[in-house]
Structure formats: structure tokens, C-alpha cells
CSV table of C-alpha atoms in Angstrom, one decimal:
chain,number,residue,atom,x,y,z
A,1310,MET,CA,13.4,-6.0,-12.6
A,1311,GLU,CA,10.6,-8.3,-11.7
A,1312,GLY,CA,7.0,-7.9,-12.8
A,1313,ILE,CA,4.5,-6.4,-10.5
A,1314,VAL,CA,2.4,-9.5,-10.4
A,1315,ASP,CA,5.3,-11.6,-9.3
A,1316,ARG,CA,6.2,-9.1,-6.5
A,1317,VAL,CA,2.6,-9.0,-5.3
A,1318,ILE,CA,2.5,-12.8,-5.1
A,1319,ARG,CA,5.8,-13.0,-3.3
A,1320,ALA,CA,4.6,-10.3,-0.9
A,1321,ALA,CA,1.4,-12.3,-0.2
A,1322,LYS,CA,3.6,-15.3,0.6
A,1323,LEU,CA,5.6,-13.1,3.0
A,1324,ASP,CA,8.9,-13.8,1.1
A,1325,SER,CA,11.4,-12.0,3.3
A,1326,GLN,CA,14.0,-11.8,0.5
A,1327,LEU,CA,11.5,-9.7,-1.5
A,1328,TYR,CA,11.5,-6.9,1.0
A,1329,GLU,CA,15.3,-6.5,0.8
A,1330,GLU,CA,15.1,-6.5,-3.0
A,1331,VAL,CA,12.4,-3.8,-3.0
A,1332,GLU,CA,14.3,-1.7,-0.5
A,1333,ALA,CA,17.3,-1.6,-2.9
A,1334,ASP,CA,15.2,-1.1,-6.1
A,1335,GLN,CA,14.7,2.6,-7.0
A,1336,GLN,CA,11.9,1.6,-9.5
A,1337,ALA,CA,9.7,-0.1,-7.0
A,1338,LEU,CA,7.9,3.1,-5.9
A,1339,GLY,CA,5.8,3.1,-9.1
A,1340,GLN,CA,4.8,-0.5,-8.5
A,1341,ALA,CA,3.9,0.2,-4.9
A,1342,MET,CA,1.8,3.1,-5.9
A,1343,ALA,CA,-0.1,1.0,-8.5
A,1344,VAL,CA,-0.9,-1.6,-5.8
A,1345,VAL,CA,-2.2,1.0,-3.4
A,1346,VAL,CA,-4.4,2.7,-6.0
A,1347,ALA,CA,-5.7,-0.7,-7.3
A,1348,SER,CA,-6.6,-1.7,-3.8
A,1349,GLY,CA,-8.4,1.7,-3.3
A,1350,VAL,CA,-10.4,1.2,-6.5
A,1351,ALA,CA,-11.2,-2.3,-5.4
A,1352,ALA,CA,-12.6,-1.0,-2.1
A,1353,GLY,CA,-14.6,1.6,-4.1
A,1354,ILE,CA,-16.0,-1.1,-6.3
A,1355,GLY,CA,-16.9,-3.1,-3.1
A,1356,THR,CA,-19.1,-0.1,-2.0
A,1357,LEU,CA,-20.8,0.2,-5.4
A,1358,GLY,CA,-23.5,-2.3,-4.6
A,1359,ARG,CA,-24.5,-0.7,-1.3
A,1360,THR,CA,-24.3,3.0,-2.1
A,1361,GLY,CA,-24.4,3.2,-5.9
A,1362,LEU,CA,-22.1,5.2,-8.2
A,1363,PRO,CA,-21.3,7.9,-5.6
A,1364,GLY,CA,-20.0,5.1,-3.4
A,1365,LEU,CA,-17.5,4.1,-6.0
A,1366,PHE,CA,-15.8,7.5,-5.7
A,1367,PHE,CA,-16.3,7.9,-2.0
A,1368,GLY,CA,-15.2,4.4,-1.2
A,1369,THR,CA,-12.0,4.8,-3.2
A,1370,ILE,CA,-11.2,8.1,-1.6
A,1371,VAL,CA,-11.8,6.8,1.9
A,1372,ALA,CA,-9.7,3.7,1.3
A,1373,LEU,CA,-6.8,5.7,0.0
A,1374,PHE,CA,-7.1,8.1,2.9
A,1375,GLY,CA,-7.2,5.2,5.3
A,1376,TRP,CA,-4.0,3.8,3.7
A,1377,TYR,CA,-2.3,7.1,4.1
A,1378,VAL,CA,-3.2,7.4,7.8
A,1379,TRP,CA,-2.0,3.9,8.5
A,1380,ALA,CA,1.2,4.4,6.5
A,1381,PHE,CA,1.9,7.6,8.5
A,1382,ILE,CA,1.2,5.9,11.8
A,1383,THR,CA,3.5,3.0,10.9
A,1384,TYR,CA,6.2,5.4,9.7
A,1385,TYR,CA,5.9,7.5,12.9
A,1386,ILE,CA,6.1,4.6,15.2
A,1387,GLY,CA,9.0,3.0,13.3
A,1388,THR,CA,11.1,6.2,13.2
A,1389,ARG,CA,10.2,7.8,16.6
A,1390,TRP,CA,9.5,4.9,19.0
A,1391,LEU,CA,11.4,2.0,17.5
A,1392,PRO,CA,14.5,3.5,15.8
């Protein structure tokens, strides 16, 4: 199993072979969740300077909710409209 940092770098490079590997790897869900949460926290930190400490919490929650909405829309379109 590859490290999470290596997978993130390969995903950023759009390595097509990585996506097939991740699809077959049952342990990849934890790594994917860690990346999503880390990006949500990074978004919260980004709002910290503008809105203060409450912005950290609010920005993180909004970013995670936005990820969930886009993931659902992508899933819905991929399974219903483009099977």
C-alpha cells in the first residue's frame, strides 16, 4: 500500500493508473477521508484571518458541506445520467 503523500502527488499529476489502483484498494477510503478533512480544515484556516476564530469552525463546516454536495451531484450524474 502506498503512502498518502505519494497518492496525493500522483492524483495532482492526474496519473490515470492511480485511479485504477485506488478503485481496487479497500484501504483507500481512510486516506480519501483524511484528504477531504484536511482540505476542509485548510479552508477553515483560510477564513481565520477574515472572520476570526469562529470563522475557522464555520469555514471548515461549510467546506466539508460543499464537498458533500458536489460529491453527491457527481455521483448522481454519473449513476443516473451517464451509466
